[in-house]
Coordinates of C-alpha atoms in Angstrom, one line a residue:
M154 CA 0.0 0.0 0.0
S155 CA 1.2 3.5 -0.8
S156 CA 1.6 5.9 2.2
S157 CA -1.4 7.9 1.0
A158 CA -3.5 4.7 1.2
R159 CA -2.8 4.2 4.9
P160 CA -4.2 6.4 7.6
R161 CA -1.6 8.5 9.4
F162 CA -3.3 7.8 12.7
R163 CA -6.6 7.0 14.2
F164 CA -8.6 8.0 17.3
G165 CA -11.8 7.0 19.0
I166 CA -14.9 9.1 19.8
I167 CA -17.6 8.5 22.4
A168 CA -20.4 11.0 23.0
D169 CA -22.9 11.4 25.8
P170 CA -22.8 8.2 27.9
Q171 CA -24.8 10.2 30.5
Y172 CA -24.5 7.4 33.0
A173 CA -26.5 7.4 36.2
A174 CA -27.9 4.5 38.4
I175 CA -31.5 5.6 37.7
P176 CA -34.5 4.1 35.8
P177 CA -34.7 4.9 32.1
H178 CA -36.6 7.9 30.7
A179 CA -38.7 5.9 28.3
A180 CA -40.3 8.9 26.5
M181 CA -36.8 10.2 25.6
D182 CA -35.5 6.7 24.9
R183 CA -32.6 7.2 27.4
Y184 CA -31.3 4.2 29.4
Y185 CA -28.8 5.8 31.8
A186 CA -27.7 2.7 33.6
N187 CA -27.0 0.8 30.4
S188 CA -24.2 3.2 29.5
L189 CA -21.7 1.2 31.6
A190 CA -22.1 -1.8 29.4
K191 CA -22.1 0.3 26.2
V192 CA -18.9 2.1 27.1
A193 CA -17.3 -1.2 28.0
E194 CA -18.4 -2.6 24.6
A195 CA -16.9 0.5 22.8
I196 CA -13.6 0.0 24.7
E197 CA -13.4 -3.6 23.6
V198 CA -13.6 -2.5 20.0
F199 CA -11.1 0.3 20.6
N200 CA -8.6 -2.0 22.3
R201 CA -8.5 -4.1 19.1
E202 CA -7.3 -1.1 17.1
E203 CA -4.1 1.0 17.1
L204 CA -5.4 4.4 18.3
S205 CA -3.6 7.6 19.3
F206 CA -6.3 8.4 21.9
V207 CA -10.0 8.1 22.7
M208 CA -12.0 11.3 23.4
T209 CA -15.4 11.4 25.1
L210 CA -17.3 14.5 24.0
G211 CA -18.9 15.4 27.4
D212 CA -21.8 14.2 29.5
V213 CA -19.9 11.3 31.0
I214 CA -22.6 11.3 33.7
D215 CA -26.3 12.4 33.8
R216 CA -26.2 13.5 37.4
S217 CA -24.6 13.1 40.8
F218 CA -20.9 13.3 41.5
S219 CA -20.9 9.7 42.7
S220 CA -21.8 8.5 39.2
F221 CA -18.2 9.1 38.2
D222 CA -17.2 6.4 40.7
D223 CA -19.1 3.9 38.6
I224 CA -18.2 4.9 35.1
L225 CA -14.6 6.0 35.3
P226 CA -13.4 2.6 36.3
V227 CA -14.8 1.2 33.0
Y228 CA -12.5 3.6 31.1
E229 CA -9.5 2.2 33.0
K230 CA -9.8 -0.9 30.8
L231 CA -8.9 1.2 27.8
R232 CA -5.3 0.6 26.6
H233 CA -5.2 3.9 24.8
E234 CA -4.8 7.5 26.2
T235 CA -8.2 8.5 27.6
L236 CA -9.3 12.1 27.1
F237 CA -12.3 14.0 28.2
L238 CA -14.1 17.4 27.8
L239 CA -16.9 18.9 29.8
G240 CA -20.6 18.6 29.1
N241 CA -23.6 20.3 30.8
H242 CA -24.7 17.1 32.6
D243 CA -21.2 16.7 34.1
F244 CA -22.2 19.7 36.2
S245 CA -25.5 18.2 37.4
V246 CA -23.8 17.7 40.8
S247 CA -24.1 19.4 44.2
S248 CA -22.6 23.0 44.2
G249 CA -19.6 21.9 46.4
H250 CA -18.4 19.7 43.6
L251 CA -18.7 22.2 40.6
S252 CA -15.0 23.2 40.8
E253 CA -13.9 19.5 40.9
I254 CA -15.3 18.1 37.6
A255 CA -12.3 18.7 35.4
A256 CA -9.9 17.2 37.9
R257 CA -12.2 14.2 38.5
L258 CA -11.9 13.5 34.8
G259 CA -8.1 13.8 34.8
M260 CA -8.2 16.9 32.6
P261 CA -5.2 19.3 32.6
S262 CA -7.7 22.3 32.7
P263 CA -11.3 23.0 31.6
Y264 CA -10.0 23.8 28.1
Y265 CA -6.7 22.8 26.5
S266 CA -5.0 21.7 23.3
F267 CA -2.6 18.9 22.3
S268 CA -0.8 17.9 19.1
R269 CA -0.6 14.5 17.3
H270 CA 1.2 13.7 14.0
G271 CA 1.0 17.3 12.7
W272 CA -2.5 17.9 13.9
R273 CA -3.6 20.2 16.6
F274 CA -6.7 19.3 18.7
I275 CA -8.3 22.2 20.4
V276 CA -10.6 21.2 23.3
L277 CA -13.2 23.8 24.4
D278 CA -15.1 24.2 27.6
G279 CA -18.5 25.1 26.2
N280 CA -20.0 25.5 29.7
E281 CA -17.9 28.4 30.8
V282 CA -20.6 31.0 30.5
S283 CA -23.7 29.2 31.7
T284 CA -26.4 29.2 34.4
F285 CA -25.0 25.9 35.9
A286 CA -21.2 25.4 35.7
P287 CA -19.7 28.6 37.2
P288 CA -19.7 28.7 41.1
E289 CA -22.6 30.6 42.7
G290 CA -21.9 34.3 42.5
H291 CA -19.4 34.1 39.7
P292 CA -19.8 36.9 37.1
H293 CA -20.2 34.3 34.3
R294 CA -23.5 33.2 35.9
A295 CA -24.8 36.8 35.7
L296 CA -23.5 37.1 32.1
A297 CA -25.2 33.8 31.2
A298 CA -28.5 35.0 32.6
E299 CA -28.2 38.2 30.4
M300 CA -27.4 36.3 27.3
L301 CA -30.2 33.8 27.8
A302 CA -32.7 36.5 28.4
A303 CA -31.6 38.3 25.3
L304 CA -31.9 35.2 23.2
Q305 CA -35.3 34.3 24.7
A306 CA -36.5 37.9 23.8
K307 CA -35.5 37.2 20.2
G308 CA -37.3 33.8 20.2
A309 CA -34.0 32.1 19.3
A310 CA -34.1 28.4 18.8
N311 CA -31.1 27.8 21.1
A312 CA -32.5 29.9 24.0
H313 CA -32.3 27.1 26.6
R314 CA -30.7 26.8 30.0
W315 CA -29.0 23.6 28.9
N316 CA -26.9 25.6 26.4
A317 CA -24.0 28.0 27.1
A318 CA -21.3 30.2 25.6
L319 CA -17.5 30.7 25.6
S320 CA -16.1 33.5 27.6
D321 CA -14.4 36.3 25.6
E322 CA -11.1 35.1 27.1
Q323 CA -11.6 31.5 25.9
F324 CA -12.7 32.7 22.5
A325 CA -9.5 34.8 22.1
W326 CA -7.5 31.7 23.2
L327 CA -9.2 29.7 20.5
G328 CA -8.2 32.3 17.9
D329 CA -4.6 32.2 19.2
E330 CA -4.5 28.4 19.0
I331 CA -5.8 28.4 15.4
A332 CA -3.2 31.1 14.5
N333 CA -0.4 29.2 16.2
A334 CA -1.3 26.0 14.4
A335 CA -1.1 27.9 11.0
V336 CA 2.5 29.0 12.0
T337 CA 3.5 25.4 12.9
G338 CA 1.8 24.0 9.8
E339 CA -0.7 21.9 11.7
K340 CA -4.2 21.0 10.6
V341 CA -6.8 21.7 13.3
I342 CA -9.7 19.7 14.8
V343 CA -11.8 21.5 17.4
L344 CA -13.6 19.3 20.0
N345 CA -16.5 20.6 22.2
H346 CA -19.6 19.3 23.8
Y347 CA -22.0 21.7 22.0
P348 CA -22.9 22.0 18.3
V349 CA -22.4 25.3 16.6
H350 CA -23.4 24.5 13.0
P351 CA -25.9 23.9 11.5
P352 CA -28.0 26.2 13.8
G353 CA -30.5 24.4 16.1
A354 CA -32.0 24.1 19.5
H355 CA -28.9 22.6 21.0
G356 CA -26.4 25.2 19.7
M357 CA -24.1 27.3 21.7
W358 CA -25.4 30.8 22.4
D359 CA -22.4 32.3 20.7
S360 CA -22.4 29.9 17.8
E361 CA -22.2 32.6 15.1
R362 CA -18.9 34.0 16.2
I363 CA -17.4 30.5 16.6
V364 CA -18.5 29.4 13.1
A365 CA -17.3 32.6 11.5
M366 CA -13.8 32.1 13.1
L367 CA -13.5 28.4 12.1
A368 CA -14.9 28.9 8.6
A369 CA -12.3 31.7 7.9
H370 CA -9.3 29.3 8.1
D371 CA -8.6 26.6 5.6
H372 CA -6.4 24.6 8.0
V373 CA -9.4 24.1 10.4
V374 CA -10.6 20.8 9.0
A375 CA -13.3 19.7 11.5
Y376 CA -15.4 20.5 14.6
F377 CA -16.6 17.5 16.6
N378 CA -19.3 17.6 19.2
G379 CA -22.1 15.7 21.1
H380 CA -25.0 17.2 23.1
D381 CA -27.7 16.8 20.5
H382 CA -28.1 13.0 20.7
V383 CA -29.7 12.5 17.3
G384 CA -26.5 13.6 15.5
N385 CA -26.0 16.1 12.7
Y386 CA -23.6 17.3 10.0
G387 CA -22.9 20.6 8.3
K388 CA -20.2 22.5 6.5
A389 CA -19.1 26.1 6.7
G390 CA -16.1 27.3 4.7
A391 CA -13.7 24.3 4.6
C392 CA -14.7 23.1 8.0
H393 CA -16.8 20.0 8.6
F394 CA -19.1 20.0 11.6
V395 CA -20.0 16.6 12.9
N396 CA -22.4 16.0 15.8
F397 CA -21.9 12.5 17.1
K398 CA -24.9 10.5 18.5
G399 CA -25.5 9.8 22.2
V400 CA -24.5 6.5 23.8
V401 CA -27.3 6.9 26.4
D402 CA -30.1 6.7 23.8
T403 CA -31.9 3.4 23.1
E404 CA -32.0 0.4 25.4
K405 CA -29.4 -1.8 23.5
E406 CA -28.0 0.0 20.5
N407 CA -24.6 1.6 20.9
A408 CA -23.1 4.6 19.1
F409 CA -19.4 5.4 18.9
A410 CA -16.8 6.0 16.2
I411 CA -13.2 5.6 15.0
V412 CA -11.7 8.5 13.0
E413 CA -9.0 7.7 10.6
V414 CA -6.8 10.6 9.4
Y415 CA -5.5 10.4 5.9
A416 CA -3.4 12.8 3.8
D417 CA -6.6 14.2 2.1
R418 CA -9.6 13.1 4.2
L419 CA -11.0 12.0 7.5
E420 CA -12.8 8.7 7.5
I421 CA -15.3 8.3 10.3
R422 CA -16.1 4.6 10.9
G423 CA -19.4 4.5 12.7
F424 CA -20.4 1.7 15.0
G425 CA -24.0 0.9 16.1
R426 CA -26.2 4.0 15.4
E427 CA -23.3 6.2 14.5
E428 CA -23.0 7.0 10.8
S429 CA -19.8 6.5 8.7
R430 CA -18.7 9.6 6.8
T431 CA -15.9 10.7 4.5
L432 CA -14.7 14.3 5.2
A433 CA -12.4 15.5 2.4
Y434 CA -10.0 18.3 3.0

């Protein structure tokens, strides 16, 4: 096989396990307790492959800080590097635990970046300006209430408490990371819990400025997210936007993916309910 016919590297994706030891929500088709077995099944598949890392796109738990004690040991069976980002349900814990979530998930900080094989992965904290993640009394809570009220007044589709926004500081950091990647000749994949494109009910409150930034740079290849459990796809500029489906949905069917990085495309191999896609760049 020529070098172009082989992937340069691969990584795994899991979205929204949303585990909790609670009965299912039949109307929403969510089976919270079953996510332990589903994540274990995904890990068995991942362990048979050569992967650079496995990223979970937020909502590891549905509620209660003690839920981490049940699901994180399942991840310990993964033979690859295990990475996380923060989802809204990860903050459905008592207020005393709000500042401990990133550390409990072994994250270096709430948002961060890392490089692999000439690619830069930029990991966002989409919950930074929200009505639930900042500590009580933090200015970001007041800002979130203002933003939500303004969106509700406009009748915006994404005017929901379970969405959020980036701080101006994090947005500037995102811009710096994209600029630095251009200097070092790296392609970029952005990872976040929330969708930003196509517009919809689950989108970040500041989706428009994020999409405008990503679409303006040809070396930004893709944006991967969860949150909207039905999944979605869109494109703006050269950037592909992929919303991965939620593990927690359905009683028995799983949803996860392996992404293969080639010289001219990303191949998403979907398992269970997750769709396979070819993203040319």
